[in-house]
Amino acid sequence: MADLFETQAEIYAKIRPKYPREWFDRLAALTQHHGVAWDAGTGNGQAAVGLADHYDRVVATDVSEGQLKQAAPHPKIRYLHTPISMPEDDLVALLGGESSVDLVTVATAVHWFDLQKFYPVVERVLRKPGGVVAVWSYGLIRVCPSFDPIVRRFVDTTLPFCNPNIRLVAEEYRSLPFPFDSVGVGAEGQPVALEMKTEASFEGILQLMRSWSPLNTAKKQGVDLLTPEIMEELEKAWGGPSLIREVTFPSFMIAGKPRTPATLTEG
């Protein structure tokens, strides 16, 4: 799966939305200690930088070396390449060992993970008690009544090239397995709704759309979904190439803590 994101790593770093500071404030308030945070699937480090405001050290890992090369340097962040083939014990040791991590985050990536391998590592490295894991992502952009229906129609054309994992995002993580006890920020099957807002140019939105994995999958098969016709239609609905608009990213998050023995027995 890593190669899916290698080619657009630079685009990701430039145009993917920035996660609000308030999200990290909220998550940090949930952990009893603020020594170490692990940002899994860090990509270019957008979430890792937010975590660095609250934790003494941030370990930011990714299976994609291309993404890590675009990551923002920070004195508190250690970026590490963790190949899919890395044994579980090696990964646990790399992160600091059993019960060593205060907060685990996965920003717009957990739907690509092998959860049967990832969740046991989370259970092992989270501090007990007091450790928290949080996952989040965002859905289809909202701009204005003239633009949004065209984007939805365009998304329909990408469906034949979508990886099945994208279904989890389309369902806003409501079907995402999340075997952790709630800490008041959503729960398994019930993610909390959030929003991100930013200002963007039309060219910026085009770059964002070009970074979507189905478009890159289609392009590898010789199909260019973002045709001149659809770009012209989108530009007209946007209001012209020079216009700057507010863009909303509907988002969703679930956070939890390791389940207690009583919870496991009841389950």
XYZ file of C-alpha atoms in Angstrom:
267
model
C 0.000 0.000 0.000
C 2.944 2.328 0.609
C 3.602 2.807 -3.109
C 0.109 4.278 -3.482
C 1.306 7.413 -1.672
C 4.929 7.639 -2.798
C 4.280 9.550 -6.035
C 2.036 12.241 -4.507
C 4.014 12.762 -1.286
C 5.046 16.306 -2.226
C 1.472 17.259 -3.158
C 0.201 15.878 0.164
C 2.652 18.048 2.057
C 1.571 21.200 0.231
C -2.206 20.998 0.063
C -3.629 18.605 2.630
C -5.597 20.518 5.329
C -3.985 21.396 8.645
C -5.563 19.823 11.713
C -6.928 22.385 14.202
C -4.926 23.109 17.347
C -8.097 22.560 19.385
C -8.129 18.876 18.455
C -4.693 18.351 19.991
C -5.611 20.412 23.056
C -8.647 18.164 23.552
C -6.713 14.923 23.165
C -3.831 16.021 25.365
C -6.310 16.825 28.136
C -7.396 13.159 28.087
C -3.973 11.675 28.882
C -2.638 11.576 32.421
C 0.974 12.015 31.291
C 2.605 13.910 28.442
C 5.870 12.132 27.906
C 5.543 10.308 24.574
C 3.075 10.409 21.682
C 3.120 8.031 18.717
C 1.739 9.320 15.431
C 1.232 6.231 13.255
C 0.909 6.714 9.504
C 2.329 10.197 9.999
C 2.721 10.964 6.278
C 4.338 14.402 6.125
C 4.003 14.923 9.873
C 1.044 17.317 10.048
C -0.411 15.638 13.134
C 3.017 15.017 14.671
C 3.759 18.746 14.704
C 0.475 19.369 16.533
C 1.342 16.710 19.112
C 4.741 18.278 19.752
C 3.033 21.222 21.455
C 1.825 18.879 24.203
C 4.264 15.968 24.528
C 7.945 15.814 25.397
C 8.674 13.432 22.526
C 6.792 12.399 19.409
C 7.595 9.220 17.504
C 6.188 9.596 13.990
C 6.153 6.458 11.833
C 5.153 5.599 8.292
C 5.534 2.739 5.828
C 6.208 5.274 3.042
C 9.736 6.636 2.832
C 8.556 9.145 0.215
C 6.076 10.672 2.644
C 8.666 10.886 5.413
C 11.045 12.773 3.138
C 8.420 15.561 3.003
C 7.980 15.683 6.788
C 8.570 18.943 8.640
C 11.670 18.766 10.901
C 11.006 19.413 14.585
C 13.308 19.024 17.593
C 10.721 16.961 19.487
C 9.805 14.649 16.593
C 11.646 11.497 15.560
C 10.514 10.300 12.132
C 10.953 6.565 11.536
C 10.376 4.338 8.533
C 8.488 1.221 9.663
C 8.078 -1.258 6.792
C 4.957 -3.423 6.766
C 7.233 -6.433 7.229
C 8.612 -5.159 10.568
C 7.918 -7.745 13.328
C 5.590 -6.656 16.120
C 8.205 -7.027 18.851
C 10.638 -4.865 16.881
C 8.029 -2.141 16.420
C 7.108 -2.184 20.109
C 10.775 -1.857 21.041
C 11.260 0.968 18.532
C 8.388 2.899 20.106
C 9.831 2.570 23.605
C 8.522 -0.737 24.861
C 5.449 -1.919 26.754
C 3.271 0.752 28.395
C 5.530 3.582 27.237
C 3.243 5.777 25.096
C 0.727 8.288 26.433
C -1.159 9.028 23.207
C -1.419 7.155 19.907
C -2.866 9.056 16.948
C -3.696 8.076 13.386
C -4.628 11.033 11.195
C -6.457 10.231 7.946
C -4.731 6.870 7.619
C -6.173 4.136 9.829
C -8.476 2.937 7.021
C -5.313 1.757 5.201
C -3.976 -0.186 8.190
C -3.993 -3.906 8.848
C -5.975 -3.491 12.056
C -5.319 -7.045 13.230
C -1.636 -6.141 13.382
C -1.964 -2.509 14.460
C -4.332 -2.757 17.413
C -2.258 -5.333 19.345
C 0.746 -2.988 19.105
C -1.416 -0.114 20.391
C -2.542 -2.269 23.328
C 1.042 -3.125 24.177
C 2.587 0.345 23.976
C -0.191 2.440 25.554
C 0.407 3.459 29.154
C -1.961 1.707 31.559
C -3.744 3.472 33.065
C -3.861 6.856 31.388
C -3.036 6.083 27.732
C -5.355 7.093 24.887
C -5.621 6.219 21.193
C -7.382 8.521 18.720
C -8.144 8.101 15.014
C -9.697 10.606 12.653
C -10.253 11.476 9.020
C -12.317 13.808 6.871
C -14.898 13.421 4.142
C -15.871 15.173 0.939
C -15.190 18.901 0.830
C -18.008 21.457 0.999
C -17.633 24.778 -0.788
C -20.910 26.203 -2.093
C -24.263 25.013 -3.553
C -23.062 25.377 -7.147
C -19.767 23.533 -6.638
C -20.611 20.680 -4.275
C -22.991 18.674 -6.539
C -20.387 18.636 -9.334
C -17.775 17.268 -6.943
C -20.178 14.559 -5.757
C -20.920 13.603 -9.356
C -17.208 13.513 -10.111
C -16.581 11.288 -7.084
C -19.066 8.794 -8.522
C -16.793 8.412 -11.560
C -13.892 7.446 -9.280
C -15.712 4.554 -7.605
C -14.500 1.834 -10.012
C -10.931 2.772 -9.037
C -11.489 3.016 -5.278
C -9.759 0.672 -2.890
C -12.357 -1.086 -0.664
C -10.739 0.596 2.345
C -12.204 3.926 1.211
C -15.618 2.590 2.256
C -14.608 3.199 5.877
C -14.119 6.898 5.107
C -17.364 7.136 3.131
C -19.128 5.699 6.188
C -17.314 8.213 8.409
C -15.656 5.430 10.430
C -19.013 4.190 11.698
C -18.056 0.701 10.514
C -14.443 0.938 11.686
C -13.548 -1.689 14.309
C -12.321 0.177 17.392
C -11.884 -2.182 20.364
C -11.260 0.435 23.040
C -13.285 1.938 25.880
C -14.732 5.389 25.221
C -13.083 8.439 26.766
C -15.873 10.799 25.760
C -14.769 11.447 22.187
C -16.946 9.099 20.199
C -16.934 5.310 20.458
C -16.902 2.288 18.177
C -19.698 2.829 15.656
C -20.298 6.373 16.918
C -17.532 8.776 15.889
C -17.838 12.397 16.946
C -18.434 14.913 14.148
C -15.899 17.714 13.704
C -14.985 20.276 11.058
C -11.902 21.793 9.501
C -12.055 25.036 7.550
C -9.475 26.641 5.300
C -9.236 29.106 2.451
C -8.202 27.770 -0.938
C -7.740 28.753 -4.544
C -9.250 26.762 -7.378
C -5.789 25.489 -8.321
C -5.286 24.347 -4.742
C -8.503 22.341 -4.857
C -7.460 20.778 -8.157
C -4.166 19.727 -6.576
C -6.053 18.259 -3.638
C -8.269 16.251 -5.985
C -5.239 15.056 -7.955
C -3.840 13.628 -4.713
C -6.886 11.373 -4.209
C -5.825 7.736 -4.392
C -8.534 6.643 -6.916
C -7.306 9.264 -9.420
C -3.758 7.971 -9.113
C -4.936 4.373 -9.431
C -6.876 5.290 -12.579
C -3.915 7.197 -14.004
C -1.688 4.133 -13.606
C -4.271 2.274 -15.712
C -4.172 4.955 -18.404
C -7.389 6.725 -17.397
C -7.399 10.462 -16.624
C -10.577 11.066 -14.635
C -9.960 14.791 -14.181
C -10.710 15.666 -17.808
C -10.581 19.198 -19.273
C -14.391 19.154 -19.424
C -14.854 18.399 -15.734
C -12.163 20.936 -14.767
C -13.915 23.609 -16.819
C -17.232 22.778 -15.157
C -15.649 22.892 -11.715
C -13.891 26.190 -12.425
C -17.110 27.823 -13.581
C -18.970 26.647 -10.466
C -16.081 27.838 -8.290
C -16.422 31.332 -9.721
C -13.199 31.651 -11.701
C -9.536 30.711 -11.168
C -8.617 33.826 -9.188
C -11.335 33.488 -6.525
C -10.366 32.396 -3.000
C -13.107 30.479 -1.202
C -13.637 29.010 2.246
C -13.545 25.213 2.131
C -15.047 22.993 4.830
C -13.782 19.492 5.511
C -16.427 17.504 7.455
C -14.386 15.374 9.862
C -14.898 12.531 12.332
C -12.904 11.187 15.282
C -12.938 8.307 17.746
C -10.775 8.139 20.864
C -10.487 5.437 23.486
C -8.394 3.737 26.129
C -7.381 0.097 26.611
C -10.301 -1.993 27.724
C -10.441 -3.105 31.329
C -10.501 -6.824 32.196
C -14.195 -6.452 33.132
C -15.007 -5.004 29.711
C -13.153 -7.817 27.954
C -15.016 -10.421 30.013
C -18.365 -8.833 29.260
C -17.505 -8.635 25.526
